[in-house]
Amino acid sequence: GDSVTQMEGPVTLSEEAFLTINCTYTATGYPSLFWYVQYPGEGLQLLLKATKADDKGSNKGFEATYRKETTSFHLEKGSVQVSDSAVYFCALGPFYGSARQLTFGSGTQLTVLP
Amino acid sequence: DTGVSQDPRHKITKRGQNVTFRCDPISEHNRLYWYRQTLGQGPEFLTYFQNEAQLEKSRLLSDRFSAERPKGSFSTLEIQRTEQGDSAMYLCASSLWSVSLHFYTFGSGTRLTVV
């Protein structure tokens, strides 16, 4: 079945540091890939997505590239801010009418210190 | 429409009691999903509806759990005879299903604590 493996946290960085959160997946067919962010006490918000191999998703300075050959979708940001402190979830999901549900990784807690 | 609404935000209940949660999806969305998130883990799929039809249930959804979506609008998730292991965040999401890619919108969740 589908599965997502995320880099274990927590991750603590200083403001303006470079961020990488690793994500690899196992799935049949052609899933879509997502990064969601969860701030304390809130639900999940879609951060970025990619729907096919070599697609790059980007939003708010975050980027991730869909690498089919390495089954990876690593999240990166060049310069993190204190406001980026949250839990980040990698997920794979349906594409073009498939019955696949969203499958999430276990999440990576990011803390950015001023 | 301000998004997906869940009620209540927090629920504390004694073991053995029944609880019911409500989810109001985005009005034009025809699919509604329930997920469970335990502490330190990612959300896990429980069940989903297309309009009023419940199309899939996860193995995680034991006989004590039941979900409904009358008239294809809001949904309720009931847990009977709650156990301490049911303590979790219950997330609802909705989407507009079509032949093209669809995206989920999540609610803020209902945090259940069974004491």
mmCIF file of C-alpha atoms in Angstrom:
data_model
loop_
_atom_site.group_PDB
_atom_site.id
_atom_site.type_symbol
_atom_site.label_atom_id
_atom_site.label_comp_id
_atom_site.label_asym_id
_atom_site.label_seq_id
_atom_site.Cartn_x
_atom_site.Cartn_y
_atom_site.Cartn_z
ATOM 1 C CA GLY A 1 0.000 0.000 0.000
ATOM 2 C CA ASP A 2 0.869 3.671 -0.063
ATOM 3 C CA SER A 3 3.290 5.036 2.515
ATOM 4 C CA VAL A 4 5.196 8.232 3.223
ATOM 5 C CA THR A 5 8.399 8.471 5.228
ATOM 6 C CA GLN A 6 9.485 11.823 6.600
ATOM 7 C CA MET A 7 12.648 12.993 8.239
ATOM 8 C CA GLU A 8 12.235 12.685 11.968
ATOM 9 C CA GLY A 9 12.159 15.826 14.037
ATOM 10 C CA PRO A 10 12.162 17.985 15.842
ATOM 11 C CA VAL A 11 14.210 20.391 13.762
ATOM 12 C CA THR A 12 15.498 23.586 15.370
ATOM 13 C CA LEU A 13 17.031 26.327 13.232
ATOM 14 C CA SER A 14 18.089 29.900 13.644
ATOM 15 C CA GLU A 15 16.283 32.574 11.676
ATOM 16 C CA GLU A 16 17.557 32.901 8.078
ATOM 17 C CA ALA A 17 18.983 29.372 8.070
ATOM 18 C CA PHE A 18 18.418 26.962 5.177
ATOM 19 C CA LEU A 19 15.738 24.329 5.665
ATOM 20 C CA THR A 20 15.463 20.838 4.203
ATOM 21 C CA ILE A 21 12.873 18.301 5.323
ATOM 22 C CA ASN A 22 13.247 14.965 3.569
ATOM 23 C CA CYS A 23 10.265 13.006 2.306
ATOM 24 C CA THR A 24 10.189 9.731 0.390
ATOM 25 C CA TYR A 25 7.177 7.734 -0.676
ATOM 26 C CA THR A 26 6.018 4.318 -1.821
ATOM 27 C CA ALA A 27 3.033 4.148 -4.136
ATOM 28 C CA THR A 28 1.737 2.439 -7.224
ATOM 29 C CA GLY A 29 0.766 4.414 -10.258
ATOM 30 C CA TYR A 30 1.074 8.168 -10.407
ATOM 31 C CA PRO A 31 0.221 9.893 -7.140
ATOM 32 C CA SER A 32 0.145 13.598 -6.533
ATOM 33 C CA LEU A 33 2.438 14.867 -3.783
ATOM 34 C CA PHE A 34 1.720 17.519 -1.197
ATOM 35 C CA TRP A 35 3.211 19.388 1.704
ATOM 36 C CA TYR A 36 0.805 20.495 4.427
ATOM 37 C CA VAL A 37 1.570 22.753 7.386
ATOM 38 C CA GLN A 38 -0.121 22.691 10.774
ATOM 39 C CA TYR A 39 0.216 25.607 13.170
ATOM 40 C CA PRO A 40 -0.507 25.048 16.881
ATOM 41 C CA GLY A 41 -4.203 24.453 17.551
ATOM 42 C CA GLU A 42 -5.141 24.644 13.889
ATOM 43 C CA GLY A 43 -6.038 22.283 11.076
ATOM 44 C CA LEU A 44 -3.916 21.409 8.075
ATOM 45 C CA GLN A 45 -3.184 23.973 5.404
ATOM 46 C CA LEU A 46 -1.966 23.053 1.958
ATOM 47 C CA LEU A 47 1.511 24.544 1.495
ATOM 48 C CA LEU A 48 2.388 23.297 -1.986
ATOM 49 C CA LYS A 49 1.724 20.476 -4.429
ATOM 50 C CA ALA A 50 3.102 18.691 -7.477
ATOM 51 C CA THR A 51 1.117 16.457 -9.777
ATOM 52 C CA LYS A 52 3.704 14.780 -12.011
ATOM 53 C CA ALA A 53 7.379 13.898 -12.219
ATOM 54 C CA ASP A 54 9.779 16.861 -12.270
ATOM 55 C CA ASP A 55 7.034 19.305 -11.267
ATOM 56 C CA LYS A 56 8.194 21.872 -8.747
ATOM 57 C CA GLY A 57 5.679 23.125 -6.213
ATOM 58 C CA SER A 58 6.349 26.459 -4.538
ATOM 59 C CA ASN A 59 4.655 28.796 -2.101
ATOM 60 C CA LYS A 60 5.766 31.391 0.471
ATOM 61 C CA GLY A 61 9.440 30.713 -0.305
ATOM 62 C CA PHE A 62 9.080 26.942 0.152
ATOM 63 C CA GLU A 63 9.847 24.600 -2.745
ATOM 64 C CA ALA A 64 9.680 20.869 -3.421
ATOM 65 C CA THR A 65 10.383 18.906 -6.610
ATOM 66 C CA TYR A 66 8.619 15.647 -7.507
ATOM 67 C CA ARG A 67 11.449 13.175 -8.182
ATOM 68 C CA LYS A 68 10.024 9.924 -9.510
ATOM 69 C CA GLU A 69 13.428 8.273 -9.929
ATOM 70 C CA THR A 70 14.211 8.663 -6.221
ATOM 71 C CA THR A 71 10.540 8.648 -5.066
ATOM 72 C CA SER A 72 11.202 11.827 -3.129
ATOM 73 C CA PHE A 73 9.579 15.213 -2.507
ATOM 74 C CA HIS A 74 11.944 17.086 -0.202
ATOM 75 C CA LEU A 75 10.828 20.436 1.199
ATOM 76 C CA GLU A 76 13.298 23.337 1.092
ATOM 77 C CA LYS A 77 13.381 26.995 2.052
ATOM 78 C CA GLY A 78 16.372 29.251 1.650
ATOM 79 C CA SER A 79 15.816 31.468 4.668
ATOM 80 C CA VAL A 80 13.407 30.478 7.421
ATOM 81 C CA GLN A 81 11.560 32.887 9.673
ATOM 82 C CA VAL A 82 10.251 32.532 13.213
ATOM 83 C CA SER A 83 6.736 32.489 11.748
ATOM 84 C CA ASP A 84 7.583 29.256 9.880
ATOM 85 C CA SER A 85 7.593 27.355 13.172
ATOM 86 C CA ALA A 86 4.985 24.626 12.729
ATOM 87 C CA VAL A 87 4.571 20.943 11.955
ATOM 88 C CA TYR A 88 5.083 19.977 8.315
ATOM 89 C CA PHE A 89 3.459 16.911 6.757
ATOM 90 C CA CYS A 90 4.355 15.288 3.468
ATOM 91 C CA ALA A 91 1.459 13.474 1.816
ATOM 92 C CA LEU A 92 0.556 11.613 -1.339
ATOM 93 C CA GLY A 93 -2.862 11.676 -2.849
ATOM 94 C CA PRO A 94 -5.147 11.090 -5.785
ATOM 95 C CA PHE A 95 -4.718 12.235 -9.309
ATOM 96 C CA TYR A 96 -7.217 12.278 -12.143
ATOM 97 C CA GLY A 97 -10.050 10.339 -10.649
ATOM 98 C CA SER A 98 -8.172 7.630 -8.794
ATOM 99 C CA ALA A 99 -9.667 6.212 -5.602
ATOM 100 C CA ARG A 100 -6.511 6.828 -3.608
ATOM 101 C CA GLN A 101 -6.927 8.728 -0.326
ATOM 102 C CA LEU A 102 -4.469 11.158 1.180
ATOM 103 C CA THR A 103 -1.704 9.314 3.001
ATOM 104 C CA PHE A 104 0.422 11.366 5.371
ATOM 105 C CA GLY A 105 3.866 11.070 6.842
ATOM 106 C CA SER A 106 4.301 11.370 10.588
ATOM 107 C CA GLY A 107 5.172 15.056 10.461
ATOM 108 C CA THR A 108 8.268 17.102 11.242
ATOM 109 C CA GLN A 109 8.178 19.724 13.975
ATOM 110 C CA LEU A 110 10.125 22.844 12.971
ATOM 111 C CA THR A 111 11.132 25.475 15.490
ATOM 112 C CA VAL A 112 12.854 28.651 14.269
ATOM 113 C CA LEU A 113 14.665 30.698 16.883
ATOM 114 C CA PRO A 114 15.179 34.480 16.548
ATOM 115 C CA ASP B 1 -18.271 30.345 2.764
ATOM 116 C CA THR B 2 -15.469 30.572 5.257
ATOM 117 C CA GLY B 3 -14.185 27.027 4.955
ATOM 118 C CA VAL B 4 -14.769 23.741 6.711
ATOM 119 C CA SER B 5 -16.283 24.108 10.187
ATOM 120 C CA GLN B 6 -16.051 21.535 12.951
ATOM 121 C CA ASP B 7 -17.903 21.488 16.226
ATOM 122 C CA PRO B 8 -17.006 21.235 19.023
ATOM 123 C CA ARG B 9 -13.341 22.265 19.021
ATOM 124 C CA HIS B 10 -12.661 20.327 22.191
ATOM 125 C CA LYS B 11 -14.508 17.489 23.916
ATOM 126 C CA ILE B 12 -13.642 15.817 27.193
ATOM 127 C CA THR B 13 -15.645 12.725 27.993
ATOM 128 C CA LYS B 14 -15.574 9.866 30.441
ATOM 129 C CA ARG B 15 -14.705 6.409 29.209
ATOM 130 C CA GLY B 16 -17.801 4.547 28.111
ATOM 131 C CA GLN B 17 -19.767 7.625 27.085
ATOM 132 C CA ASN B 18 -20.932 8.337 23.549
ATOM 133 C CA VAL B 19 -19.781 11.431 21.675
ATOM 134 C CA THR B 20 -20.833 13.030 18.407
ATOM 135 C CA PHE B 21 -18.903 15.498 16.287
ATOM 136 C CA ARG B 22 -20.214 17.646 13.467
ATOM 137 C CA CYS B 23 -18.573 18.837 10.275
ATOM 138 C CA ASP B 24 -19.922 21.470 7.883
ATOM 139 C CA PRO B 25 -18.047 21.323 4.576
ATOM 140 C CA ILE B 26 -17.645 24.012 1.965
ATOM 141 C CA SER B 27 -21.092 24.177 0.411
ATOM 142 C CA GLU B 28 -20.177 23.381 -3.193
ATOM 143 C CA HIS B 29 -17.916 20.453 -2.230
ATOM 144 C CA ASN B 30 -19.401 17.047 -2.879
ATOM 145 C CA ARG B 31 -16.831 14.923 -1.050
ATOM 146 C CA LEU B 32 -16.339 14.870 2.707
ATOM 147 C CA TYR B 33 -13.612 13.018 4.588
ATOM 148 C CA TRP B 34 -12.889 12.134 8.181
ATOM 149 C CA TYR B 35 -9.340 11.645 9.440
ATOM 150 C CA ARG B 36 -7.940 10.876 12.870
ATOM 151 C CA GLN B 37 -4.683 12.345 14.122
ATOM 152 C CA THR B 38 -3.021 11.052 17.265
ATOM 153 C CA LEU B 39 -0.289 12.958 19.067
ATOM 154 C CA GLY B 40 2.939 13.090 17.095
ATOM 155 C CA GLN B 41 1.492 11.339 14.061
ATOM 156 C CA GLY B 42 0.094 12.320 10.711
ATOM 157 C CA PRO B 43 -3.629 12.128 10.003
ATOM 158 C CA GLU B 44 -5.030 8.697 9.161
ATOM 159 C CA PHE B 45 -7.979 8.187 6.841
ATOM 160 C CA LEU B 46 -11.210 6.971 8.446
ATOM 161 C CA THR B 47 -13.989 7.322 5.887
ATOM 162 C CA TYR B 48 -15.379 9.472 3.123
ATOM 163 C CA PHE B 49 -18.671 10.413 1.509
ATOM 164 C CA GLN B 50 -19.575 11.455 -1.975
ATOM 165 C CA ASN B 51 -22.750 13.445 -1.522
ATOM 166 C CA GLU B 52 -24.748 11.316 0.964
ATOM 167 C CA ALA B 53 -23.168 7.971 0.061
ATOM 168 C CA GLN B 54 -20.429 6.577 2.303
ATOM 169 C CA LEU B 55 -18.042 5.090 -0.244
ATOM 170 C CA GLU B 56 -15.119 3.829 1.794
ATOM 171 C CA LYS B 57 -14.310 2.958 5.397
ATOM 172 C CA SER B 58 -10.859 2.319 6.808
ATOM 173 C CA ARG B 59 -10.043 -0.672 8.991
ATOM 174 C CA LEU B 60 -9.445 1.932 11.700
ATOM 175 C CA LEU B 61 -13.190 2.587 11.811
ATOM 176 C CA SER B 62 -14.327 0.004 14.351
ATOM 177 C CA ASP B 63 -17.946 -0.968 14.978
ATOM 178 C CA ARG B 64 -18.127 1.696 17.680
ATOM 179 C CA PHE B 65 -17.690 4.414 15.064
ATOM 180 C CA SER B 66 -20.433 5.548 12.737
ATOM 181 C CA ALA B 67 -20.535 8.415 10.310
ATOM 182 C CA GLU B 68 -23.450 9.922 8.445
ATOM 183 C CA ARG B 69 -23.982 12.623 5.905
ATOM 184 C CA PRO B 70 -27.723 13.104 5.534
ATOM 185 C CA LYS B 71 -28.771 15.001 2.414
ATOM 186 C CA GLY B 72 -25.157 15.307 1.357
ATOM 187 C CA SER B 73 -24.511 18.400 3.448
ATOM 188 C CA PHE B 74 -23.066 18.326 6.976
ATOM 189 C CA SER B 75 -21.681 15.123 8.471
ATOM 190 C CA THR B 76 -21.601 13.634 11.942
ATOM 191 C CA LEU B 77 -19.126 11.194 13.416
ATOM 192 C CA GLU B 78 -20.322 9.280 16.469
ATOM 193 C CA ILE B 79 -18.167 7.200 18.763
ATOM 194 C CA GLN B 80 -19.998 4.862 21.080
ATOM 195 C CA ARG B 81 -18.606 3.513 24.364
ATOM 196 C CA THR B 82 -15.494 5.668 24.115
ATOM 197 C CA GLU B 83 -12.133 4.226 25.134
ATOM 198 C CA GLN B 84 -8.956 6.027 26.144
ATOM 199 C CA GLY B 85 -7.410 4.980 22.844
ATOM 200 C CA ASP B 86 -9.993 7.109 21.047
ATOM 201 C CA SER B 87 -8.303 10.258 22.368
ATOM 202 C CA ALA B 88 -7.158 12.094 19.250
ATOM 203 C CA MET B 89 -7.829 15.022 16.954
ATOM 204 C CA TYR B 90 -10.630 14.237 14.509
ATOM 205 C CA LEU B 91 -10.229 16.176 11.283
ATOM 206 C CA CYS B 92 -12.831 16.738 8.610
ATOM 207 C CA ALA B 93 -11.995 17.766 5.065
ATOM 208 C CA SER B 94 -14.002 18.433 1.938
ATOM 209 C CA SER B 95 -13.257 18.582 -1.754
ATOM 210 C CA LEU B 96 -14.926 19.075 -5.099
ATOM 211 C CA TRP B 97 -14.518 15.819 -6.945
ATOM 212 C CA SER B 98 -14.162 15.944 -10.683
ATOM 213 C CA VAL B 99 -12.157 14.227 -13.353
ATOM 214 C CA SER B 100 -9.375 16.711 -12.792
ATOM 215 C CA LEU B 101 -7.195 17.134 -9.748
ATOM 216 C CA HIS B 102 -9.066 18.061 -6.626
ATOM 217 C CA PHE B 103 -7.827 19.588 -3.415
ATOM 218 C CA TYR B 104 -8.841 19.047 0.132
ATOM 219 C CA THR B 105 -9.770 21.817 2.554
ATOM 220 C CA PHE B 106 -9.367 20.784 6.166
ATOM 221 C CA GLY B 107 -11.252 22.004 9.192
ATOM 222 C CA SER B 108 -9.550 22.908 12.459
ATOM 223 C CA GLY B 109 -10.514 19.602 14.015
ATOM 224 C CA THR B 110 -12.219 18.352 17.162
ATOM 225 C CA ARG B 111 -9.842 17.320 19.916
ATOM 226 C CA LEU B 112 -11.279 14.438 21.931
ATOM 227 C CA THR B 113 -9.926 13.538 25.349
ATOM 228 C CA VAL B 114 -11.279 10.398 26.996
ATOM 229 C CA VAL B 115 -10.634 10.274 30.743
#
